[in-house]
Amino acid sequence: MSHADGNPAPLCLAATGPLTGDVTVPGDKSISHRSLMLGALAVGETRITGLLEGEDVLATAAAMRAMGAQISRSDNGEWRVSGVGVGGLLQPQTALDMGNSGTSTRLLMGLVASHPITATFIGDASLSGRPMGRVITPLSLMGATIAATPGAGRQTLPLTLTGACPAIPLRYTLPVASAQVKSAILLAGLNTPGETVVIEPIPTRDHSERMLAGFGAALSVVQAPEGRIITLRGEAELKPQTIDVPGDPSSAAFPMVAALIVPGSDITIRNVGINPTRAGLISVLQAMGGDIRLLNERTVGGEPVADLQVRHSALTGIEVPPDGAPSMIDEYPILFVAAAFAQGRTTMRGLEELRVKESDRIAVMAQGLTACGVSCEELEDGLIVEGCAGDPIPGGATIAARLDHRIAMSFAVLGLNAARRVTVDDARPIATSFPTFVPMMRQLGATARN
Ligand code: S3P
């Protein structure tokens, strides 16, 4: 059952004492999507452990199956992907249902763009409002034909894409700091003759580059004055890999902030990815006074990983440097929550991209925080939060999660230190990225009420 089926499931978390214990979080969502996609394009069998079994990643698995890959899960949780080879994707027989997942949609559009097939992409109400022009523009330049639905001044799903074969190699400077756009172009470049070049003036998560190289593609990255220049040689042959997916830092962010704001807490989150293009939240929370220690730092499958020990801390408001935004873009909703408990003012800017995520995360967080008695000011590109200096926030509100998993989890965490209940109207979207969120919070000592 997906989050779009059945009745809303309200959620209210409470903490009757400190949060304690050792937990793990599910596998990294970005790496999980890419493991399935690249495995499906390799010749031979890729084995994946630690795959995130959330709805977004399952949508990618279903789409890759519909285009010819064989994908199965063993009882021990290992996933096996038998790929079709670059250039070998088959015409899907029905529309590809992307559910809530922007990453599945944009990256798969890239894959289809250089194959001689046509695919229709559909999604839920949240995804169907998100802008696709940012991938339509470069993929059209590579020769793909794309018919999208016009919506509120943007091109949206449902859309139908017919790939070009051969596609035209592209040299493209990213107009928005987006790993999804970068990755869509690189994935299209896999089955394109010659060199596909993406220039990113502002660095974004680099999992595609690491994993493409790991699967054997000829890829180089050069740091130049205009930005990171990523060059991929097309008509690549990918070799199957064995992948161990590290825990998702974007999911670890929720128990991390929960421990920081609940008095007396001391928790350890094991096996969390700390790739520098993803780990911005840790340094920002440390700069706010958060007691977060990185233990047992190591490398797993080409990605840096650590165990995180987090203790309750007196936080202080800061000006969060905007240039770090891409390295923590999905973590701002929960950072806004941390800021609500800090002493003084936290200013967060440079966040225009938050307005086109699963919801308009600036507006939705500002409304919800205000409803819970937290004073904040919405800016065009960010939020200013006046913290309660560690005291319980007033609470006493029901928050509309608007089909956004991270909004739902952020307000569930906010309610852990609230004078009156904070209820999230519908927790089902949490299953897109963190199906074990509620059991994990219970394991740490929180209680969940409906
Ligand atoms: C992702 C990139 C980011 C992020 C998303 C996952 C990826 O999106 O918000 O959750 O896996 O490439 P943008 O590329 O839109 O910034």
PDB file of C-alpha atoms in Angstrom, residues 3 10 39 47 80 102 134 203 205 232 279 346 365 381 384 386 440:
ATOM      1  CA  HIS A   3       0.945   6.658   1.146  1.00  0.00           C
ATOM      2  CA  PRO A  10      -2.314  11.094  12.298  1.00  0.00           C
ATOM      3  CA  GLY A  39      22.796  -2.054 -11.716  1.00  0.00           C
ATOM      4  CA  ARG A  47      24.207  -7.146  -5.400  1.00  0.00           C
ATOM      5  CA  ARG A  80      20.012  -8.563  -6.912  1.00  0.00           C
ATOM      6  CA  GLY A 102      11.340  13.609  -7.788  1.00  0.00           C
ATOM      7  CA  ARG A 134      14.980  22.042 -15.366  1.00  0.00           C
ATOM      8  CA  PRO A 203      28.822  21.723  -5.811  1.00  0.00           C
ATOM      9  CA  ARG A 205      25.875  15.751  -3.814  1.00  0.00           C
ATOM     10  CA  LEU A 232      31.638  11.487 -18.974  1.00  0.00           C
ATOM     11  CA  ALA A 279      27.023  16.461   5.876  1.00  0.00           C
ATOM     12  CA  THR A 346      18.793  31.664  13.688  1.00  0.00           C
ATOM     13  CA  MET A 365       7.349  25.141   8.013  1.00  0.00           C
ATOM     14  CA  ASP A 381      14.721  32.678   0.214  1.00  0.00           C
ATOM     15  CA  ILE A 384      14.412  33.538  10.564  1.00  0.00           C
ATOM     16  CA  GLU A 386      13.435  33.100  17.280  1.00  0.00           C
ATOM     17  CA  MET A 440      13.050   3.810  15.700  1.00  0.00           C
TER      18      MET A 440
END
